[in-house]
Amino acid sequence: MNTFSPNKEGFYGEFGGAFVPEMLYPNVQELQNRYREIIETDDFQKEFRELMRDYVGRPTPLFYSKNLSEEHNAQIYLKREDLNHTGAHKINNTIGQILVAKKLNKKRIIAETGAGQHGVATATACALMGMKCVIYMGAVDIERQKPNVDRMKLLGAEVVSATSGSKTLKDATNEAIRAWINNPVDTHYIIGSVVGPHPYPDMVAMFQSVISEEIKVQLLEKTRNEDPDYVIACLGGGSNAIGAFYHFIDNNKTKLIAVEAGGEGVHSGKTAATIALGKRGIIHGSKTYLIQTEDGQVVEPHSISAGLDYPGIGPVHAYLNDTQKATVVSVTDQEALVAAKELSQKDGIIPALESAHALAYLKKMTFKKEDVVVINLSGRGDKDMATYQKHFKL
Amino acid sequence: MSTRIQSIFKRRDNILSVYFTAGYPALEDTLEIVKNLDAAGVDLIEIGMPFSDPLADGPVIQESSQQAIKNGMTIKLLFEQLKGLRDITEIPVVLMGYLNPVMQYGEEAFISKCAEVGVDGIILPDLPLDIYTKHWKTMCEKEGVSNIFLITPQSSVERIKAIDDASNAFVYVVSSNSITGSNKKFDRQTAYYKSIQQLELKNPTLIGFGIHDKETFESACTYSKGVIIGSAFIRHITAEGISKESIQEFVKNIKS
């Protein structure tokens, strides 16, 4: 399970670490000291794997898209994370972390959410495990992702509106961290992406690595070669991307492409393309690239997709970018919308707007016919129907 | 040679340290507030460098920070304003803020600028002890700028001792498991304060987070060298302004 890890202080090269206020130090340190020991036990692995299979519905299919393959002149496969229970890859991590929280004797779970997928996945895991659950969500996101808010409530979670700053994912994360400061003893904070202080980026990556683990097995079966030529994934904080990349990082064959949210264009001032615009900085406890002003104030990002609307990026992706192990690109809101519609109508799969960013990048690539390309279809589009209705005038 | 901070702790008890956000309520208020706090008899001043995402702060300081940023406050401008600092006050002044803006300014440039304008110390809640020791300690010591650490009710004795060893000004005792400006029951904290007092740290302690009136001030002073007040002061100047009279009234109500 562990092929790609940070050093013991949580750094990937110069990125990562744990820049947390002293109030959070004991909690973060407890996790740092224990997460690997807990996750690597046979009991834990058995329970996690069983839940992945019987509750989440893994392995998710690897679907050969004849239509996309013909259109783009390559062998294109879709990793169907959208078919997971709750509709996205997020549940791989929440099930893993809630098992960790139980081992740490925590009684209560808090989490941030952007699109609401991580919130729903957390509320689901909490319902299953009988844990109290509080979800922090930006007021703007509550508005644009209403169905997910209702789902969380139905699952028994309390949804708290984050009204500070830009009222999106960044601010929901701030509020969740503040809530953790206020409740350090009985509460575990389930971060939804490979962001935050060490050990979160590594822990979340470990749980999401199941995606690339399965891709390997499935590709071997379908193509007799477990390593594809390309893996393409959307990149906000970076949890689905690291999951899809994880077991391919150290091979020289597979090109890893992460697609950021360009918003209305990288230079429009309304974007969430962190690698394109960010400078080194510290956000939510880790050193990474960050969209910020010259004076170090975090800039409020923009993306049509709430799940990519984040001004930072997981430190592991900052590292993969700087070491050229991955290529980070971006597509606009409009390009993502077009890709979402095309996949819906050609393959009968309505993708999440986040995942549509990965699909949209296909148009910018030139492949050789025999190239094997895996797109990580990280989530389904049900939650985005309001946006689709508005833009496609359905 | 003892520093301005060490010397004030030697000379005075029941120290009142007041925090305000630079650039709030108005951009150019910084030195005026310093002057009026000094005149009102506070013992130490903390000037907040506003940050867009202040993780350890409650709504009051969040809002003052947002407004200050909107007003145009930056670290660069703050240092410009502080050029006249030592013409108007002799009491210790520390800067408090978050790591990211300081990183963009440049860590070394920041510390030497602090020394140049007469800032005595810094409080950066998201600068962890190990990173301080590795990358900051030497430059802070060279420039004579003290780094001030926080401890909380969750901090282990071992951790508190390590922090005390790395400090040379005072230790900032966070009163409860909370962000700034919260009103958790203050009386429950006395056992915690006593336990800190019994550790007999080499540095004096100031208690902060949730101190807002005479009663909480006096209770905290029983167990430490004094207190830090932030949110309550920001609330006061938001309502009553930053005039000499207004600030005097605030200080008198805490410490008379």
mmCIF file of C-alpha atoms in Angstrom, chain A residues 9 11 18-27 29 164-165 170-171 173-175 177-179 181-185 279-285 287 290 292-300, chain B residues 50-58 62 66 69 73-76 98-101 103-105 125-131 134 150-152 154-155 159 163 174 176-179 182 184 209:
data_model
loop_
_atom_site.group_PDB
_atom_site.id
_atom_site.type_symbol
_atom_site.label_atom_id
_atom_site.label_comp_id
_atom_site.label_asym_id
_atom_site.label_seq_id
_atom_site.Cartn_x
_atom_site.Cartn_y
_atom_site.Cartn_z
ATOM 1 C CA GLU A 9 8.142 15.405 9.303
ATOM 2 C CA PHE A 11 7.599 16.900 3.762
ATOM 3 C CA ALA A 18 2.610 20.616 9.863
ATOM 4 C CA PHE A 19 2.336 24.376 10.382
ATOM 5 C CA VAL A 20 -0.369 24.310 13.014
ATOM 6 C CA PRO A 21 -1.123 26.485 16.018
ATOM 7 C CA GLU A 22 -0.079 24.947 19.323
ATOM 8 C CA MET A 23 -3.763 24.314 20.092
ATOM 9 C CA LEU A 24 -3.798 21.631 17.410
ATOM 10 C CA TYR A 25 -0.354 20.229 18.093
ATOM 11 C CA PRO A 26 -1.400 17.405 20.459
ATOM 12 C CA ASN A 27 -4.084 16.127 18.070
ATOM 13 C CA GLN A 29 0.994 14.734 16.867
ATOM 14 C CA SER A 164 -16.448 34.084 6.610
ATOM 15 C CA GLY A 165 -14.284 35.101 3.634
ATOM 16 C CA LYS A 170 -11.308 27.480 1.945
ATOM 17 C CA ASP A 171 -13.542 29.104 4.531
ATOM 18 C CA THR A 173 -11.866 24.413 6.062
ATOM 19 C CA ASN A 174 -10.968 27.392 8.284
ATOM 20 C CA GLU A 175 -14.171 26.886 10.267
ATOM 21 C CA ILE A 177 -10.069 23.766 11.894
ATOM 22 C CA ARG A 178 -11.376 26.358 14.375
ATOM 23 C CA ALA A 179 -14.008 23.877 15.524
ATOM 24 C CA ILE A 181 -9.341 23.812 18.189
ATOM 25 C CA ASN A 182 -12.480 24.259 20.267
ATOM 26 C CA ASN A 183 -13.035 20.484 20.639
ATOM 27 C CA PRO A 184 -9.632 18.834 20.723
ATOM 28 C CA VAL A 185 -10.322 15.852 22.934
ATOM 29 C CA LYS A 279 3.441 31.005 -5.269
ATOM 30 C CA ARG A 280 4.930 29.065 -2.401
ATOM 31 C CA GLY A 281 3.006 29.684 0.786
ATOM 32 C CA ILE A 282 1.323 28.147 3.779
ATOM 33 C CA ILE A 283 -2.363 27.324 3.901
ATOM 34 C CA HIS A 284 -4.262 25.086 6.304
ATOM 35 C CA GLY A 285 -1.089 23.877 7.931
ATOM 36 C CA LYS A 287 3.546 24.482 2.681
ATOM 37 C CA LEU A 290 -1.095 29.005 -3.116
ATOM 38 C CA GLN A 292 -2.229 34.827 -3.088
ATOM 39 C CA THR A 293 -1.510 38.532 -3.311
ATOM 40 C CA GLU A 294 2.004 39.923 -3.218
ATOM 41 C CA ASP A 295 1.453 40.566 0.507
ATOM 42 C CA GLY A 296 0.522 36.971 1.233
ATOM 43 C CA GLN A 297 -3.251 37.298 1.509
ATOM 44 C CA VAL A 298 -5.053 34.278 0.123
ATOM 45 C CA VAL A 299 -7.006 35.110 -3.037
ATOM 46 C CA GLU A 300 -10.583 33.952 -3.279
ATOM 47 C CA PRO B 50 -3.891 41.057 9.388
ATOM 48 C CA PHE B 51 -4.223 37.775 7.472
ATOM 49 C CA SER B 52 -7.076 36.599 5.275
ATOM 50 C CA ASP B 53 -7.306 33.193 6.969
ATOM 51 C CA PRO B 54 -6.530 33.575 10.679
ATOM 52 C CA LEU B 55 -7.038 29.998 11.905
ATOM 53 C CA ALA B 56 -6.623 30.644 15.610
ATOM 54 C CA ASP B 57 -8.901 33.665 15.725
ATOM 55 C CA GLY B 58 -12.577 34.108 16.467
ATOM 56 C CA GLN B 62 -11.365 37.830 11.785
ATOM 57 C CA GLN B 66 -10.742 41.580 6.877
ATOM 58 C CA ILE B 69 -6.820 44.197 4.561
ATOM 59 C CA MET B 73 -2.750 47.164 5.377
ATOM 60 C CA THR B 74 0.349 45.132 4.475
ATOM 61 C CA ILE B 75 3.462 44.180 6.424
ATOM 62 C CA LYS B 76 5.445 46.582 4.262
ATOM 63 C CA TYR B 98 0.451 34.236 10.583
ATOM 64 C CA LEU B 99 3.319 32.690 8.730
ATOM 65 C CA ASN B 100 2.214 33.147 5.124
ATOM 66 C CA PRO B 101 2.367 36.951 4.879
ATOM 67 C CA MET B 103 7.021 34.284 4.327
ATOM 68 C CA GLN B 104 6.076 36.475 1.361
ATOM 69 C CA TYR B 105 7.815 39.463 2.975
ATOM 70 C CA PRO B 125 0.807 30.835 16.047
ATOM 71 C CA ASP B 126 1.401 28.626 13.010
ATOM 72 C CA LEU B 127 5.182 28.630 13.366
ATOM 73 C CA PRO B 128 5.861 25.294 15.074
ATOM 74 C CA LEU B 129 8.616 24.846 17.643
ATOM 75 C CA ASP B 130 10.697 22.471 15.478
ATOM 76 C CA ILE B 131 10.658 24.798 12.455
ATOM 77 C CA LYS B 134 15.730 24.770 12.772
ATOM 78 C CA LEU B 150 1.669 29.539 22.920
ATOM 79 C CA ILE B 151 0.816 26.693 25.275
ATOM 80 C CA THR B 152 -2.678 25.264 25.766
ATOM 81 C CA GLN B 154 -3.657 20.144 25.887
ATOM 82 C CA SER B 155 0.094 20.785 25.939
ATOM 83 C CA ARG B 159 6.139 20.110 25.491
ATOM 84 C CA ILE B 163 8.771 25.660 24.735
ATOM 85 C CA VAL B 174 -3.977 30.020 26.084
ATOM 86 C CA SER B 176 -8.889 27.171 27.243
ATOM 87 C CA ASN B 177 -9.292 24.957 24.214
ATOM 88 C CA SER B 178 -10.540 27.741 22.035
ATOM 89 C CA ILE B 179 -9.945 30.316 19.392
ATOM 90 C CA SER B 182 -14.472 32.881 23.168
ATOM 91 C CA LYS B 184 -15.735 29.470 27.850
ATOM 92 C CA PHE B 209 -7.905 34.126 25.056
#
